[in-house]
Amino acid sequence: MNNLKGKTILIGKEPNDGRLLVAILGYKKTIAIGNPGSVPDCVSRCKPAEKTAHATITVDNNGNITLTNMKSQNITYVNGTEIASKRINESSVIELGKDRFPINIPVLLETAQDILASDGFVINHLEEVWDDLQSRRKEIHAKQKKINIVRSGCGVFTMCAMPCIFLFGPIGYVLTGIGVVGNIYSFIGLKNDNTSEVMEQLNEDFQDKYVCPNPKCNKFLGNISYKLLKKQYSMHCPYCKCEFIEK
């Protein structure tokens, strides 16, 4: 259900054939469920172009599902109790209108996913995931490079210190001091270095997030950059071949 996060689903009676109409705000595709005339008149019509329906189901970024009655004159029940808006789950008993027309939440969510699939799967979030990985890797490499430069410089100062003590006196001691301070900094940096743990966690998070948004695929896209997904793979998943879109 990850691809439904941030989406608002409209549900209501189909204006013409009287079936249950499912739509998603921002998407043109709609899907009707059931037989013609199966939805009673007590269920308000679903008109996606006008952004009206009997009720909406929203899925937040954490996957929480909320059912909201769209109009005060509508009636919506959750587990037998009339509601205005309520958090639900896939096992909740949902009924619309005074005739208590039943709604199957798992079927409705699956239908919404089919709408997304037919319209293509939005991949804008993958660009952010990819860019964040590259940015974090650069930060880690820059930190390691800084420690290595200090360590190398300390070696040079230490080697030059002894001859400078004999040749230039105090200058040699200054160089020795710089070398000692640098070695201490380098030692502390190495002692507190958790680069391997950070990289491991970073890669695990990346593998969890950089996946095909098609729930029937959901495969890790590996090291295929966002740019390659758009150009080389022509906005299609390299595995399930579903279409990708940007919004």
PDB file of C-alpha atoms in Angstrom:
ATOM      1  CA  MET A   1       0.000   0.000   0.000  1.00  0.00           C
ATOM      2  CA  ASN A   2       3.061   2.262  -0.077  1.00  0.00           C
ATOM      3  CA  ASN A   3       2.050   3.747  -3.433  1.00  0.00           C
ATOM      4  CA  LEU A   4      -1.235   4.956  -1.911  1.00  0.00           C
ATOM      5  CA  LYS A   5       0.520   7.046   0.729  1.00  0.00           C
ATOM      6  CA  GLY A   6      -0.441  10.698   0.396  1.00  0.00           C
ATOM      7  CA  LYS A   7      -3.406   9.842  -1.836  1.00  0.00           C
ATOM      8  CA  THR A   8      -7.096  10.681  -1.364  1.00  0.00           C
ATOM      9  CA  ILE A   9      -9.607   8.120  -2.638  1.00  0.00           C
ATOM     10  CA  LEU A  10     -13.148   9.205  -3.558  1.00  0.00           C
ATOM     11  CA  ILE A  11     -16.009   6.702  -3.186  1.00  0.00           C
ATOM     12  CA  GLY A  12     -19.672   7.071  -4.082  1.00  0.00           C
ATOM     13  CA  LYS A  13     -22.405   6.090  -6.476  1.00  0.00           C
ATOM     14  CA  GLU A  14     -21.622   6.080 -10.187  1.00  0.00           C
ATOM     15  CA  PRO A  15     -23.804   8.834 -11.747  1.00  0.00           C
ATOM     16  CA  ASN A  16     -25.028   6.821 -14.742  1.00  0.00           C
ATOM     17  CA  ASP A  17     -25.000   3.088 -14.042  1.00  0.00           C
ATOM     18  CA  GLY A  18     -25.383   3.161 -10.260  1.00  0.00           C
ATOM     19  CA  ARG A  19     -22.316   1.096  -9.397  1.00  0.00           C
ATOM     20  CA  LEU A  20     -19.754   1.961  -6.699  1.00  0.00           C
ATOM     21  CA  LEU A  21     -17.300   4.373  -8.275  1.00  0.00           C
ATOM     22  CA  VAL A  22     -13.711   4.607  -7.042  1.00  0.00           C
ATOM     23  CA  ALA A  23     -11.475   7.532  -7.997  1.00  0.00           C
ATOM     24  CA  ILE A  24      -8.258   9.164  -6.781  1.00  0.00           C
ATOM     25  CA  LEU A  25      -7.835  12.924  -6.592  1.00  0.00           C
ATOM     26  CA  GLY A  26      -5.495  14.086  -9.333  1.00  0.00           C
ATOM     27  CA  TYR A  27      -6.007  11.014 -11.542  1.00  0.00           C
ATOM     28  CA  LYS A  28      -8.337  10.783 -14.534  1.00  0.00           C
ATOM     29  CA  LYS A  29      -8.838   7.017 -14.402  1.00  0.00           C
ATOM     30  CA  THR A  30     -11.833   5.718 -12.417  1.00  0.00           C
ATOM     31  CA  ILE A  31     -13.059   2.170 -11.774  1.00  0.00           C
ATOM     32  CA  ALA A  32     -16.624   1.067 -11.039  1.00  0.00           C
ATOM     33  CA  ILE A  33     -17.289  -1.952  -8.801  1.00  0.00           C
ATOM     34  CA  GLY A  34     -20.373  -4.173  -8.813  1.00  0.00           C
ATOM     35  CA  ASN A  35     -23.416  -4.545 -11.043  1.00  0.00           C
ATOM     36  CA  PRO A  36     -25.404  -1.653 -12.555  1.00  0.00           C
ATOM     37  CA  GLY A  37     -27.950  -0.311 -10.081  1.00  0.00           C
ATOM     38  CA  SER A  38     -26.341  -2.154  -7.147  1.00  0.00           C
ATOM     39  CA  VAL A  39     -25.715   1.043  -5.127  1.00  0.00           C
ATOM     40  CA  PRO A  40     -28.826   2.580  -3.483  1.00  0.00           C
ATOM     41  CA  ASP A  41     -29.849   6.220  -3.932  1.00  0.00           C
ATOM     42  CA  CYS A  42     -28.945   7.018  -0.316  1.00  0.00           C
ATOM     43  CA  VAL A  43     -25.286   6.931  -1.381  1.00  0.00           C
ATOM     44  CA  SER A  44     -24.158  10.273  -2.810  1.00  0.00           C
ATOM     45  CA  ARG A  45     -22.742  10.395  -6.313  1.00  0.00           C
ATOM     46  CA  CYS A  46     -19.006  10.340  -6.942  1.00  0.00           C
ATOM     47  CA  LYS A  47     -17.948  13.110  -9.340  1.00  0.00           C
ATOM     48  CA  PRO A  48     -14.129  13.263  -9.501  1.00  0.00           C
ATOM     49  CA  ALA A  49     -14.081  16.314 -11.796  1.00  0.00           C
ATOM     50  CA  GLU A  50     -16.002  18.242  -9.135  1.00  0.00           C
ATOM     51  CA  LYS A  51     -14.038  16.617  -6.299  1.00  0.00           C
ATOM     52  CA  THR A  52     -17.249  15.418  -4.675  1.00  0.00           C
ATOM     53  CA  ALA A  53     -18.295  11.986  -3.425  1.00  0.00           C
ATOM     54  CA  HIS A  54     -20.095  10.320  -0.542  1.00  0.00           C
ATOM     55  CA  ALA A  55     -16.856   9.846   1.407  1.00  0.00           C
ATOM     56  CA  THR A  56     -13.085   9.948   1.076  1.00  0.00           C
ATOM     57  CA  ILE A  57     -10.403   7.575   2.234  1.00  0.00           C
ATOM     58  CA  THR A  58      -6.971   9.105   2.802  1.00  0.00           C
ATOM     59  CA  VAL A  59      -3.719   7.276   3.407  1.00  0.00           C
ATOM     60  CA  ASP A  60      -1.081   9.378   5.189  1.00  0.00           C
ATOM     61  CA  ASN A  61       2.678   9.004   4.819  1.00  0.00           C
ATOM     62  CA  ASN A  62       2.766   6.531   7.696  1.00  0.00           C
ATOM     63  CA  GLY A  63       0.157   4.288   6.084  1.00  0.00           C
ATOM     64  CA  ASN A  64      -2.680   5.305   8.425  1.00  0.00           C
ATOM     65  CA  ILE A  65      -6.128   5.169   6.789  1.00  0.00           C
ATOM     66  CA  THR A  66      -8.830   7.739   7.555  1.00  0.00           C
ATOM     67  CA  LEU A  67     -12.441   7.641   6.363  1.00  0.00           C
ATOM     68  CA  THR A  68     -14.208  11.014   6.089  1.00  0.00           C
ATOM     69  CA  ASN A  69     -17.871  11.770   5.368  1.00  0.00           C
ATOM     70  CA  MET A  70     -17.844  14.480   2.687  1.00  0.00           C
ATOM     71  CA  LYS A  71     -21.199  16.186   3.288  1.00  0.00           C
ATOM     72  CA  SER A  72     -23.276  16.731   6.414  1.00  0.00           C
ATOM     73  CA  GLN A  73     -26.352  15.255   4.722  1.00  0.00           C
ATOM     74  CA  ASN A  74     -24.485  12.023   3.972  1.00  0.00           C
ATOM     75  CA  ILE A  75     -24.443   9.159   6.438  1.00  0.00           C
ATOM     76  CA  THR A  76     -21.367   6.980   6.931  1.00  0.00           C
ATOM     77  CA  TYR A  77     -20.934   4.204   9.475  1.00  0.00           C
ATOM     78  CA  VAL A  78     -17.799   2.587  10.894  1.00  0.00           C
ATOM     79  CA  ASN A  79     -18.371  -0.583  12.880  1.00  0.00           C
ATOM     80  CA  GLY A  80     -22.037   0.353  13.303  1.00  0.00           C
ATOM     81  CA  THR A  81     -21.424   3.917  14.534  1.00  0.00           C
ATOM     82  CA  GLU A  82     -22.156   7.024  12.456  1.00  0.00           C
ATOM     83  CA  ILE A  83     -19.017   9.097  11.933  1.00  0.00           C
ATOM     84  CA  ALA A  84     -17.834  12.363  10.453  1.00  0.00           C
ATOM     85  CA  SER A  85     -14.189  11.248  10.223  1.00  0.00           C
ATOM     86  CA  LYS A  86     -12.466   8.248  11.752  1.00  0.00           C
ATOM     87  CA  ARG A  87      -9.246   6.236  11.558  1.00  0.00           C
ATOM     88  CA  ILE A  88      -9.970   2.794  10.103  1.00  0.00           C
ATOM     89  CA  ASN A  89      -8.132  -0.356   9.077  1.00  0.00           C
ATOM     90  CA  GLU A  90      -8.714  -3.056   6.499  1.00  0.00           C
ATOM     91  CA  SER A  91     -10.912  -5.051   8.873  1.00  0.00           C
ATOM     92  CA  SER A  92     -13.239  -2.136   9.714  1.00  0.00           C
ATOM     93  CA  VAL A  93     -16.906  -2.527   8.764  1.00  0.00           C
ATOM     94  CA  ILE A  94     -17.838   0.413   6.522  1.00  0.00           C
ATOM     95  CA  GLU A  95     -21.417   1.235   5.465  1.00  0.00           C
ATOM     96  CA  LEU A  96     -22.719   4.140   3.383  1.00  0.00           C
ATOM     97  CA  GLY A  97     -26.131   5.813   3.571  1.00  0.00           C
ATOM     98  CA  LYS A  98     -29.246   5.063   5.607  1.00  0.00           C
ATOM     99  CA  ASP A  99     -29.560   1.714   3.824  1.00  0.00           C
ATOM    100  CA  ARG A 100     -26.059   0.846   5.103  1.00  0.00           C
ATOM    101  CA  PHE A 101     -24.501  -0.106   1.773  1.00  0.00           C
ATOM    102  CA  PRO A 102     -21.405  -2.205   2.710  1.00  0.00           C
ATOM    103  CA  ILE A 103     -17.891  -1.310   1.544  1.00  0.00           C
ATOM    104  CA  ASN A 104     -15.085  -3.868   1.354  1.00  0.00           C
ATOM    105  CA  ILE A 105     -11.946  -1.897   2.303  1.00  0.00           C
ATOM    106  CA  PRO A 106      -9.350  -4.417   0.994  1.00  0.00           C
ATOM    107  CA  VAL A 107     -11.148  -4.564  -2.375  1.00  0.00           C
ATOM    108  CA  LEU A 108     -11.430  -0.778  -2.472  1.00  0.00           C
ATOM    109  CA  LEU A 109      -7.708  -0.298  -1.750  1.00  0.00           C
ATOM    110  CA  GLU A 110      -6.779  -2.866  -4.368  1.00  0.00           C
ATOM    111  CA  THR A 111      -9.000  -1.053  -6.867  1.00  0.00           C
ATOM    112  CA  ALA A 112      -7.262   2.226  -6.038  1.00  0.00           C
ATOM    113  CA  GLN A 113      -3.906   0.552  -6.692  1.00  0.00           C
ATOM    114  CA  ASP A 114      -5.203  -0.626 -10.058  1.00  0.00           C
ATOM    115  CA  ILE A 115      -6.062   2.999 -10.859  1.00  0.00           C
ATOM    116  CA  LEU A 116      -2.485   4.012 -10.096  1.00  0.00           C
ATOM    117  CA  ALA A 117      -1.135   1.134 -12.165  1.00  0.00           C
ATOM    118  CA  SER A 118      -3.215   2.058 -15.201  1.00  0.00           C
ATOM    119  CA  ASP A 119      -2.130   5.672 -14.954  1.00  0.00           C
ATOM    120  CA  GLY A 120       1.499   4.794 -14.270  1.00  0.00           C
ATOM    121  CA  PHE A 121       3.400   4.800 -10.998  1.00  0.00           C
ATOM    122  CA  VAL A 122       4.687   8.132  -9.699  1.00  0.00           C
ATOM    123  CA  ILE A 123       8.448   8.037  -9.056  1.00  0.00           C
ATOM    124  CA  ASN A 124       9.268  11.616  -8.009  1.00  0.00           C
ATOM    125  CA  HIS A 125      10.162  10.374  -4.517  1.00  0.00           C
ATOM    126  CA  LEU A 126      12.848   8.079  -5.977  1.00  0.00           C
ATOM    127  CA  GLU A 127      14.850  11.099  -7.145  1.00  0.00           C
ATOM    128  CA  GLU A 128      14.980  12.388  -3.566  1.00  0.00           C
ATOM    129  CA  VAL A 129      16.021   8.945  -2.281  1.00  0.00           C
ATOM    130  CA  TRP A 130      18.818   8.689  -4.879  1.00  0.00           C
ATOM    131  CA  ASP A 131      20.079  12.256  -4.340  1.00  0.00           C
ATOM    132  CA  ASP A 132      20.067  11.794  -0.562  1.00  0.00           C
ATOM    133  CA  LEU A 133      22.213   8.659  -0.889  1.00  0.00           C
ATOM    134  CA  GLN A 134      24.767  10.420  -3.090  1.00  0.00           C
ATOM    135  CA  SER A 135      24.870  13.447  -0.776  1.00  0.00           C
ATOM    136  CA  ARG A 136      25.397  11.299   2.330  1.00  0.00           C
ATOM    137  CA  ARG A 137      28.114   9.271   0.618  1.00  0.00           C
ATOM    138  CA  LYS A 138      29.952  12.456  -0.375  1.00  0.00           C
ATOM    139  CA  GLU A 139      29.819  13.700   3.234  1.00  0.00           C
ATOM    140  CA  ILE A 140      31.264  10.431   4.524  1.00  0.00           C
ATOM    141  CA  HIS A 141      34.018  10.356   1.888  1.00  0.00           C
ATOM    142  CA  ALA A 142      34.903  14.002   2.604  1.00  0.00           C
ATOM    143  CA  LYS A 143      35.248  13.208   6.321  1.00  0.00           C
ATOM    144  CA  GLN A 144      37.491  10.231   5.620  1.00  0.00           C
ATOM    145  CA  LYS A 145      39.583  12.274   3.192  1.00  0.00           C
ATOM    146  CA  LYS A 146      40.103  14.967   5.828  1.00  0.00           C
ATOM    147  CA  ILE A 147      41.331  12.423   8.390  1.00  0.00           C
ATOM    148  CA  ASN A 148      43.689  10.851   5.821  1.00  0.00           C
ATOM    149  CA  ILE A 149      45.140  14.240   4.843  1.00  0.00           C
ATOM    150  CA  VAL A 150      45.793  15.100   8.501  1.00  0.00           C
ATOM    151  CA  ARG A 151      47.397  11.700   9.076  1.00  0.00           C
ATOM    152  CA  SER A 152      49.656  12.108   6.030  1.00  0.00           C
ATOM    153  CA  GLY A 153      50.575  15.661   7.026  1.00  0.00           C
ATOM    154  CA  CYS A 154      51.486  14.539  10.516  1.00  0.00           C
ATOM    155  CA  GLY A 155      53.955  12.074   9.053  1.00  0.00           C
ATOM    156  CA  VAL A 156      55.616  14.834   7.055  1.00  0.00           C
ATOM    157  CA  PHE A 157      55.854  17.149  10.092  1.00  0.00           C
ATOM    158  CA  THR A 158      57.263  14.358  12.235  1.00  0.00           C
ATOM    159  CA  MET A 159      59.923  13.453   9.670  1.00  0.00           C
ATOM    160  CA  CYS A 160      60.957  17.084   9.264  1.00  0.00           C
ATOM    161  CA  ALA A 161      60.961  17.836  12.976  1.00  0.00           C
ATOM    162  CA  MET A 162      64.250  16.193  14.002  1.00  0.00           C
ATOM    163  CA  PRO A 163      66.440  17.752  11.270  1.00  0.00           C
ATOM    164  CA  CYS A 164      64.789  21.144  11.913  1.00  0.00           C
ATOM    165  CA  ILE A 165      65.617  20.936  15.624  1.00  0.00           C
ATOM    166  CA  PHE A 166      69.322  20.664  14.793  1.00  0.00           C
ATOM    167  CA  LEU A 167      69.212  23.189  11.972  1.00  0.00           C
ATOM    168  CA  PHE A 168      66.683  25.790  13.140  1.00  0.00           C
ATOM    169  CA  GLY A 169      66.143  25.127  16.829  1.00  0.00           C
ATOM    170  CA  PRO A 170      62.688  26.351  17.952  1.00  0.00           C
ATOM    171  CA  ILE A 171      61.150  25.798  14.530  1.00  0.00           C
ATOM    172  CA  GLY A 172      61.793  22.108  14.894  1.00  0.00           C
ATOM    173  CA  TYR A 173      59.956  22.028  18.205  1.00  0.00           C
ATOM    174  CA  VAL A 174      57.007  23.844  16.618  1.00  0.00           C
ATOM    175  CA  LEU A 175      56.872  21.273  13.832  1.00  0.00           C
ATOM    176  CA  THR A 176      57.081  18.483  16.386  1.00  0.00           C
ATOM    177  CA  GLY A 177      54.199  20.032  18.332  1.00  0.00           C
ATOM    178  CA  ILE A 178      52.105  20.327  15.200  1.00  0.00           C
ATOM    179  CA  GLY A 179      52.839  16.696  14.386  1.00  0.00           C
ATOM    180  CA  VAL A 180      51.849  15.564  17.891  1.00  0.00           C
ATOM    181  CA  VAL A 181      48.589  17.540  17.823  1.00  0.00           C
ATOM    182  CA  GLY A 182      47.812  16.185  14.375  1.00  0.00           C
ATOM    183  CA  ASN A 183      48.502  12.627  15.458  1.00  0.00           C
ATOM    184  CA  ILE A 184      46.201  13.053  18.463  1.00  0.00           C
ATOM    185  CA  TYR A 185      43.445  14.456  16.209  1.00  0.00           C
ATOM    186  CA  SER A 186      43.928  11.630  13.756  1.00  0.00           C
ATOM    187  CA  PHE A 187      43.906   9.004  16.532  1.00  0.00           C
ATOM    188  CA  ILE A 188      40.688  10.388  18.044  1.00  0.00           C
ATOM    189  CA  GLY A 189      39.105  10.533  14.605  1.00  0.00           C
ATOM    190  CA  LEU A 190      39.970   6.904  13.903  1.00  0.00           C
ATOM    191  CA  LYS A 191      38.882   5.774  17.360  1.00  0.00           C
ATOM    192  CA  ASN A 192      35.457   7.416  16.976  1.00  0.00           C
ATOM    193  CA  ASP A 193      35.098   6.491  13.337  1.00  0.00           C
ATOM    194  CA  ASN A 194      31.789   4.698  12.768  1.00  0.00           C
ATOM    195  CA  THR A 195      31.889   4.978   8.991  1.00  0.00           C
ATOM    196  CA  SER A 196      31.265   1.296   8.368  1.00  0.00           C
ATOM    197  CA  GLU A 197      28.167   1.265  10.615  1.00  0.00           C
ATOM    198  CA  VAL A 198      26.826   4.466   9.057  1.00  0.00           C
ATOM    199  CA  MET A 199      27.388   3.154   5.533  1.00  0.00           C
ATOM    200  CA  GLU A 200      25.703  -0.137   6.376  1.00  0.00           C
ATOM    201  CA  GLN A 201      22.632   1.629   7.775  1.00  0.00           C
ATOM    202  CA  LEU A 202      22.622   4.050   4.852  1.00  0.00           C
ATOM    203  CA  ASN A 203      22.640   1.178   2.345  1.00  0.00           C
ATOM    204  CA  GLU A 204      19.890  -0.681   4.217  1.00  0.00           C
ATOM    205  CA  ASP A 205      17.645   2.405   4.205  1.00  0.00           C
ATOM    206  CA  PHE A 206      18.382   2.930   0.516  1.00  0.00           C
ATOM    207  CA  GLN A 207      17.458  -0.674  -0.325  1.00  0.00           C
ATOM    208  CA  ASP A 208      14.159  -0.284   1.548  1.00  0.00           C
ATOM    209  CA  LYS A 209      13.193   2.961  -0.200  1.00  0.00           C
ATOM    210  CA  TYR A 210      14.677   2.762  -3.721  1.00  0.00           C
ATOM    211  CA  VAL A 211      12.212   0.193  -5.013  1.00  0.00           C
ATOM    212  CA  CYS A 212       9.691  -0.088  -7.819  1.00  0.00           C
ATOM    213  CA  PRO A 213       6.488   1.650  -6.614  1.00  0.00           C
ATOM    214  CA  ASN A 214       4.364  -1.101  -8.166  1.00  0.00           C
ATOM    215  CA  PRO A 215       3.232  -3.131  -5.097  1.00  0.00           C
ATOM    216  CA  LYS A 216       3.132  -6.275  -7.227  1.00  0.00           C
ATOM    217  CA  CYS A 217       6.846  -5.811  -7.998  1.00  0.00           C
ATOM    218  CA  ASN A 218       8.446  -3.691  -5.257  1.00  0.00           C
ATOM    219  CA  LYS A 219      11.928  -4.849  -6.316  1.00  0.00           C
ATOM    220  CA  PHE A 220      15.069  -2.944  -5.316  1.00  0.00           C
ATOM    221  CA  LEU A 221      16.258  -0.894  -8.286  1.00  0.00           C
ATOM    222  CA  GLY A 222      19.907  -1.326  -7.361  1.00  0.00           C
ATOM    223  CA  ASN A 223      22.467   1.161  -8.606  1.00  0.00           C
ATOM    224  CA  ILE A 224      20.318   2.303 -11.514  1.00  0.00           C
ATOM    225  CA  SER A 225      20.372   6.070 -11.099  1.00  0.00           C
ATOM    226  CA  TYR A 226      17.199   8.129 -11.330  1.00  0.00           C
ATOM    227  CA  LYS A 227      18.578   9.653 -14.525  1.00  0.00           C
ATOM    228  CA  LEU A 228      18.975   6.204 -16.095  1.00  0.00           C
ATOM    229  CA  LEU A 229      15.455   5.215 -15.055  1.00  0.00           C
ATOM    230  CA  LYS A 230      14.159   8.173 -17.027  1.00  0.00           C
ATOM    231  CA  LYS A 231      16.384   7.851 -20.104  1.00  0.00           C
ATOM    232  CA  GLN A 232      17.889   4.399 -20.551  1.00  0.00           C
ATOM    233  CA  TYR A 233      14.824   2.554 -19.244  1.00  0.00           C
ATOM    234  CA  SER A 234      12.340   4.997 -20.811  1.00  0.00           C
ATOM    235  CA  MET A 235      10.373   5.519 -17.584  1.00  0.00           C
ATOM    236  CA  HIS A 236       9.690   1.807 -17.080  1.00  0.00           C
ATOM    237  CA  CYS A 237      10.640  -0.603 -14.312  1.00  0.00           C
ATOM    238  CA  PRO A 238      13.571  -2.773 -15.499  1.00  0.00           C
ATOM    239  CA  TYR A 239      11.914  -5.781 -13.819  1.00  0.00           C
ATOM    240  CA  CYS A 240       8.095  -5.702 -14.106  1.00  0.00           C
ATOM    241  CA  LYS A 241       8.123  -3.200 -17.020  1.00  0.00           C
ATOM    242  CA  CYS A 242       5.358  -1.076 -15.436  1.00  0.00           C
ATOM    243  CA  GLU A 243       5.201   2.531 -16.586  1.00  0.00           C
ATOM    244  CA  PHE A 244       6.709   5.301 -14.456  1.00  0.00           C
ATOM    245  CA  ILE A 245       5.396   8.858 -14.460  1.00  0.00           C
ATOM    246  CA  GLU A 246       6.408  12.151 -12.864  1.00  0.00           C
ATOM    247  CA  LYS A 247       3.913  14.537 -11.323  1.00  0.00           C
TER     248      LYS A 247
END
